[in-house]
Tab-separated table of C-alpha atoms in Angstrom:
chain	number	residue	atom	x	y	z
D	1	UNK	CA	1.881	-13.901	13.864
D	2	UNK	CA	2.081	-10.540	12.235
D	3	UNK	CA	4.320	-10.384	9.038
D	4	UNK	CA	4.707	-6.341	9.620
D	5	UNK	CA	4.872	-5.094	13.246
D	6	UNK	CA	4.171	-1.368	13.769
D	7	UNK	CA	3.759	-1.409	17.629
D	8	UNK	CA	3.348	2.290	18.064
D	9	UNK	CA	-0.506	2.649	16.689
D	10	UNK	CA	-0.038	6.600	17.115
D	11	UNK	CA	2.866	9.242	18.012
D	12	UNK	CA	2.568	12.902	18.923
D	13	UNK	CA	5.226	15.190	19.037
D	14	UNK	CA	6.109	18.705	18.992
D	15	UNK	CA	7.642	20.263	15.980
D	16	UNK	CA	11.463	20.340	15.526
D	17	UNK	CA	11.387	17.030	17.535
D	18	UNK	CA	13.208	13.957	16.666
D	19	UNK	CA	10.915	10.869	15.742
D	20	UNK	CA	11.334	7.056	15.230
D	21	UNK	CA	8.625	5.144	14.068
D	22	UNK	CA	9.554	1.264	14.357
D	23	UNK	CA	8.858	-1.555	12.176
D	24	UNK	CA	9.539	-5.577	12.702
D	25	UNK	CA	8.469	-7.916	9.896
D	26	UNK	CA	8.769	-11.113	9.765
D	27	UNK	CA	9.350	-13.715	6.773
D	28	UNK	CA	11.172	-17.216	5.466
D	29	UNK	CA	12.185	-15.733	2.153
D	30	UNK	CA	15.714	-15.212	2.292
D	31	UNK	CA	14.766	-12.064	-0.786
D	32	UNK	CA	11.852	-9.854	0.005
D	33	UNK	CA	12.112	-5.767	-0.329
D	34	UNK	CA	10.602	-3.650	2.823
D	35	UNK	CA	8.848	-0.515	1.980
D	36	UNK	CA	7.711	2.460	3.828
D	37	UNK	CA	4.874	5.001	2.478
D	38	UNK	CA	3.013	7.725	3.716
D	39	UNK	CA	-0.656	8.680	3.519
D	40	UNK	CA	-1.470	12.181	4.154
D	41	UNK	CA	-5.421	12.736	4.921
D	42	UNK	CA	-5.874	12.723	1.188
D	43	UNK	CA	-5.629	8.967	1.442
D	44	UNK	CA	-3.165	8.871	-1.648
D	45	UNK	CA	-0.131	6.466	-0.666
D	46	UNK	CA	3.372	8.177	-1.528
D	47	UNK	CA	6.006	6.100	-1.767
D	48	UNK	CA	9.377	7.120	0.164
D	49	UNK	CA	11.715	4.062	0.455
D	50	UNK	CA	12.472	0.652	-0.812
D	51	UNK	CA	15.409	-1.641	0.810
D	52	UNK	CA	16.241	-5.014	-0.538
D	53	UNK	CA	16.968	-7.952	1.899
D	54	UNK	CA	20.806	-7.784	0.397
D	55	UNK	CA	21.100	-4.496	1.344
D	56	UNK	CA	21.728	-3.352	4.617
D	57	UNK	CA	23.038	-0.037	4.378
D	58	UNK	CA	21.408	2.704	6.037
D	59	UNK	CA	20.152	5.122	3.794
D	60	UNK	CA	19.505	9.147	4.371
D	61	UNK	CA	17.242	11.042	2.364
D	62	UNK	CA	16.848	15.007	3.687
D	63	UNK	CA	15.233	14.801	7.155
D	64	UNK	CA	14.466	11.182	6.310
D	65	UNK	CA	16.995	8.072	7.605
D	66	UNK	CA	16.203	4.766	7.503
D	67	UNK	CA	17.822	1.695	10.124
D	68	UNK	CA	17.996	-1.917	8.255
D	69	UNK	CA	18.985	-4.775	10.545
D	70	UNK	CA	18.267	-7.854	9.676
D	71	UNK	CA	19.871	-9.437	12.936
D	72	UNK	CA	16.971	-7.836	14.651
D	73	UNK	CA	14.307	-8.086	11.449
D	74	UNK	CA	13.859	-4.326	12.059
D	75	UNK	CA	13.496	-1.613	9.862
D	76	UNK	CA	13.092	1.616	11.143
D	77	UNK	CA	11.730	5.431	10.116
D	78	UNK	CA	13.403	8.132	11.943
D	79	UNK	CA	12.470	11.873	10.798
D	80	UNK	CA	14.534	14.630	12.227
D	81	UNK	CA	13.369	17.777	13.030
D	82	UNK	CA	9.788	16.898	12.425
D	83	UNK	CA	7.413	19.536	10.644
D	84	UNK	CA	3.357	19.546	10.843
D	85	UNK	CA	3.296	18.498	7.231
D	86	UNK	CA	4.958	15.292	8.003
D	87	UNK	CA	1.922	14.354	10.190
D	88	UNK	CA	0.351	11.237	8.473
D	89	UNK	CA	-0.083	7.506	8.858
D	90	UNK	CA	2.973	6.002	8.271
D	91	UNK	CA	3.216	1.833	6.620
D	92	UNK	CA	6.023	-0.107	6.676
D	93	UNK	CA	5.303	-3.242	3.944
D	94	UNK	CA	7.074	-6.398	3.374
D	95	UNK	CA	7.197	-7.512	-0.652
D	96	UNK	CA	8.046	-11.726	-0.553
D	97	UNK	CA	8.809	-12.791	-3.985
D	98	UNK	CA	8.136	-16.773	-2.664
D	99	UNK	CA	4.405	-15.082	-2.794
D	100	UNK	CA	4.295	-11.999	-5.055
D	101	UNK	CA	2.530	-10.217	-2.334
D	102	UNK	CA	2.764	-6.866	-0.232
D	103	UNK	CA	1.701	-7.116	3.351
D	104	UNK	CA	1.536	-3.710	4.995
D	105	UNK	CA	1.549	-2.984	8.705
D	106	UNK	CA	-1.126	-1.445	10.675
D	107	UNK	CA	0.489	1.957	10.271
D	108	UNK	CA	1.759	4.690	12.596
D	109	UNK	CA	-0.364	7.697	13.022
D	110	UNK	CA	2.192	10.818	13.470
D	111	UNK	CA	1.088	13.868	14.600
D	112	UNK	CA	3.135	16.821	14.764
D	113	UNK	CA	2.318	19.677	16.728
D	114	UNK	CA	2.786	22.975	15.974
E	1	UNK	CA	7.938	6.976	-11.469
E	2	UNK	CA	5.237	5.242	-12.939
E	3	UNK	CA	1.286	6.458	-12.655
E	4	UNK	CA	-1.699	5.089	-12.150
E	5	UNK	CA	-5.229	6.491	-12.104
E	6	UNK	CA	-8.314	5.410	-10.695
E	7	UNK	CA	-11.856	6.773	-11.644
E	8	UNK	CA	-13.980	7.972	-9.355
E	9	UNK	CA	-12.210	9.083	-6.746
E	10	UNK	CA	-15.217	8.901	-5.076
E	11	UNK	CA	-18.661	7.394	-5.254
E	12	UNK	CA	-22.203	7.115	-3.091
E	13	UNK	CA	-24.530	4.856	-4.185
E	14	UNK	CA	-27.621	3.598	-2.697
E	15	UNK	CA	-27.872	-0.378	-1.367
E	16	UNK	CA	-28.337	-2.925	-3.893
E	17	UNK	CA	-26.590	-1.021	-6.833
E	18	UNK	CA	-23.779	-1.884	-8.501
E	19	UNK	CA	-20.449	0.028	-8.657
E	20	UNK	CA	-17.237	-0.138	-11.325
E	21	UNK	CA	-13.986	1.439	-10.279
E	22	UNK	CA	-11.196	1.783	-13.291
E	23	UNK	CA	-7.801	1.419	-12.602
E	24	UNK	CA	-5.657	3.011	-15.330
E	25	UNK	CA	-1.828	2.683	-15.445
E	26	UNK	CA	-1.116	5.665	-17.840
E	27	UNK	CA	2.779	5.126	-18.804
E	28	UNK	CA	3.383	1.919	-18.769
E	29	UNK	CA	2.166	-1.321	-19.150
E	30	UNK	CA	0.899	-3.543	-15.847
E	31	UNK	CA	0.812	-7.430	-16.171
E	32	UNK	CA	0.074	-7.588	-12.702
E	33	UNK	CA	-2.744	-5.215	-11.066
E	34	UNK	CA	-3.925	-5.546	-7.321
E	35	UNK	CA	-6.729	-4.245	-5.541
E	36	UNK	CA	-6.928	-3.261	-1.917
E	37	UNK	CA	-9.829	-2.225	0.283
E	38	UNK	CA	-9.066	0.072	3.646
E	39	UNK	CA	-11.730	0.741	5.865
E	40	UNK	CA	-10.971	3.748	8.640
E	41	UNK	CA	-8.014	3.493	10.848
E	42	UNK	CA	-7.223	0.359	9.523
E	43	UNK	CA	-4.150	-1.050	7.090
E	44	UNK	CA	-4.467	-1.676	3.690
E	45	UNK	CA	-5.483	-5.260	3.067
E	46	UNK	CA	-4.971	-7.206	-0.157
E	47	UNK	CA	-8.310	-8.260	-1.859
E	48	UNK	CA	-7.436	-9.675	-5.218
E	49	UNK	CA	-4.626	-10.070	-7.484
E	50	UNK	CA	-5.079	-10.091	-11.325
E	51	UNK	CA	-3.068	-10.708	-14.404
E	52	UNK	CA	-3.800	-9.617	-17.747
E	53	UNK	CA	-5.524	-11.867	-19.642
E	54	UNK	CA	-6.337	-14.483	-16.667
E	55	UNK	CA	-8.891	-14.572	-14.036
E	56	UNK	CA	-8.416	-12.491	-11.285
E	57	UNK	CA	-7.116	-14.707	-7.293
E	58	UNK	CA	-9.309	-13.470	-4.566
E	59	UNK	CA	-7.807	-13.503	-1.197
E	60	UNK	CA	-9.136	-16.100	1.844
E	61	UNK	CA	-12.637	-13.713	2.823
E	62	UNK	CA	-12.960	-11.759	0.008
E	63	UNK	CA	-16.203	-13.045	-2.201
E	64	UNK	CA	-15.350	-13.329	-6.129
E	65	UNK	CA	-18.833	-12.861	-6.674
E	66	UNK	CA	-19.645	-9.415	-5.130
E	67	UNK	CA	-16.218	-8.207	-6.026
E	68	UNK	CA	-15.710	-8.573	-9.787
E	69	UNK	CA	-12.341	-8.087	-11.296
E	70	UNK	CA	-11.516	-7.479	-15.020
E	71	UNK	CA	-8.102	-6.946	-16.168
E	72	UNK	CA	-8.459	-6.931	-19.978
E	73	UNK	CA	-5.828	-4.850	-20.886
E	74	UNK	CA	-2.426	-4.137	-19.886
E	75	UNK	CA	-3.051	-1.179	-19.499
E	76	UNK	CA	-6.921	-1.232	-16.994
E	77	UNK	CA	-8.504	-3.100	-14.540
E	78	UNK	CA	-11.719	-2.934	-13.365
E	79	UNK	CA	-13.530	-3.433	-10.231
E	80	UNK	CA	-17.166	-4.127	-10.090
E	81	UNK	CA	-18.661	-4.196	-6.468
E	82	UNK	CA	-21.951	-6.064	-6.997
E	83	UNK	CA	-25.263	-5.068	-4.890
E	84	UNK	CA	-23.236	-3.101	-2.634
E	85	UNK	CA	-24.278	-2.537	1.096
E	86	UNK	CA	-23.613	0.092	3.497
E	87	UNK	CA	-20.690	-2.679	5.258
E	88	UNK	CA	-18.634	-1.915	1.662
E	89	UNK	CA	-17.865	1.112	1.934
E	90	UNK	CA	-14.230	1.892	2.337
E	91	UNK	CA	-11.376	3.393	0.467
E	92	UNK	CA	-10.230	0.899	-2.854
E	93	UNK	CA	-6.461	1.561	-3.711
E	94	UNK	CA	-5.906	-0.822	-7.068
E	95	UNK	CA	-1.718	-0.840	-7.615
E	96	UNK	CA	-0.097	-1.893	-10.398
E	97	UNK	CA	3.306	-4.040	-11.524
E	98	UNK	CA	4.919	-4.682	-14.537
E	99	UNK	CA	7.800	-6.659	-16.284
E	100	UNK	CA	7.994	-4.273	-19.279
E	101	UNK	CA	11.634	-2.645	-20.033
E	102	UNK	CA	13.182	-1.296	-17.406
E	103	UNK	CA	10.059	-1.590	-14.703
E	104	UNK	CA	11.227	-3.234	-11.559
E	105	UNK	CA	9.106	-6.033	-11.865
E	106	UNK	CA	7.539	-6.459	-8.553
E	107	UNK	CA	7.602	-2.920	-7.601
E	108	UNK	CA	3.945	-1.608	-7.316
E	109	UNK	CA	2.731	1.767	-8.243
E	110	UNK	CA	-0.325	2.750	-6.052
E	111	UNK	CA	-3.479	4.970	-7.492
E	112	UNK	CA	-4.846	7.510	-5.607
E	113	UNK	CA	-8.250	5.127	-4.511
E	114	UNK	CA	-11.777	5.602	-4.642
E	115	UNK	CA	-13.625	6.592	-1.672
E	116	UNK	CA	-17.044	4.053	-1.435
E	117	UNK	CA	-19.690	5.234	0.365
E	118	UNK	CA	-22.905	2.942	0.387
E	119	UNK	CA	-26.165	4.291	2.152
């Protein structure tokens, strides 16, 4: 089994549209940290969000929000009003300390239309 | 945050050469370094990990002999891709983690990564 779901392999929407890109991990540790990055066509990874496993609060961030729920092992990227620079491929990763390692998902391919 | 370089961005070389990418953390100092290889379309996927000082642990499929790892400083890491073929080329993103003042200690800082291209 996957440690990092991404189910949706790509996503295409129009500009100004809503978007939710989901993310299910899986893991025994009962502390790990989930991440999500983006990487533009440059192929340079920016980092936009770390959550601890003790933290559960959702967290906004501009046009960015974030959905932690650990009850469904989900952790989910919504960007409102999308704009054509926010098209990318989206990772969600899962740090475990029990093995020091990040494992990223397969990544979401956004593309926002003009 | 914290940065990390990594020189070249971007390299051809011909089949049976050899090939050293540098990983550089520039403000701080990185006990831990990691390398990752991503071919097209595809995640990134965890080759090696290395500590300063120690010998570098590969990952289940990824040979320790074609894919040297240095990390002699705390500050660079180096990996050597030995008598490269046209099936190595990809993208190498190194990262880098440290315990050093107020660094979380697990967090990793990602380079920019070195486009391979082997023909």
């Amino acid at each position: 089994a996957q440690k990092v779901t991404q189910a949706q392999t790509e996503i295409s929407v129009v500009e100004k549209e809503d978007v939710t890109l989901d993310c299910v991990y899986e893991t025994r540790d009962t502390t790990y940290y989930l991440f999500w990055y983006k990487q533009p066509p440059s192929g340079e990874l920016v980092f936009l969000i770390r959550r601890n496993s003790f933290d559960e609060q959702n967290e906004i961030s501009g046009r960015y929000s974030w959905n932690f729920q650990k009850s469904t092992s989900s952790f989910n990227f919504t960007i409102t009003a999308s704009q054509v620079v926010d098209s990318a491929v989206y990772f969600c990763a899962l740090f475990e300390g029990s093995n020091y390692k990040l494992t990223f998902g397969k990544g979401t391919l956004l593309t926002v239309n003009p | 945050g914290a940065v990390v370089s990594q020189h070249p961005s971007w390299v051809i070389c011909k089949s049976g050469t050899s090939v050293k990418i540098e990983c550089r953390s520039l403000d701080f100092q990185a006990t831990t370094m990691f390398w990752y290889r991503q071919f097209p379309k595809q995640s990134l996927m965890l080759m090696a990990t290395s500590n300063e000082g120690s010998k570098a642990t590969y990952e289940q499929g990824v040979e320790k002999d074609k894919f040297l790892i240095n990390h002699a400083s705390l500050t660079l890491s180096t990996l050597t891709v030995t008598s490269a073929h046209p099936e190595d080329s990809s993208f190498y993103i190194c990262s880098a983690a440290g315990n050093v003042g107020d660094r979380d200690p697990y967090e990793q800082y990602f380079g920019p990564g070195t486009r391979l291209t082997v023909t």
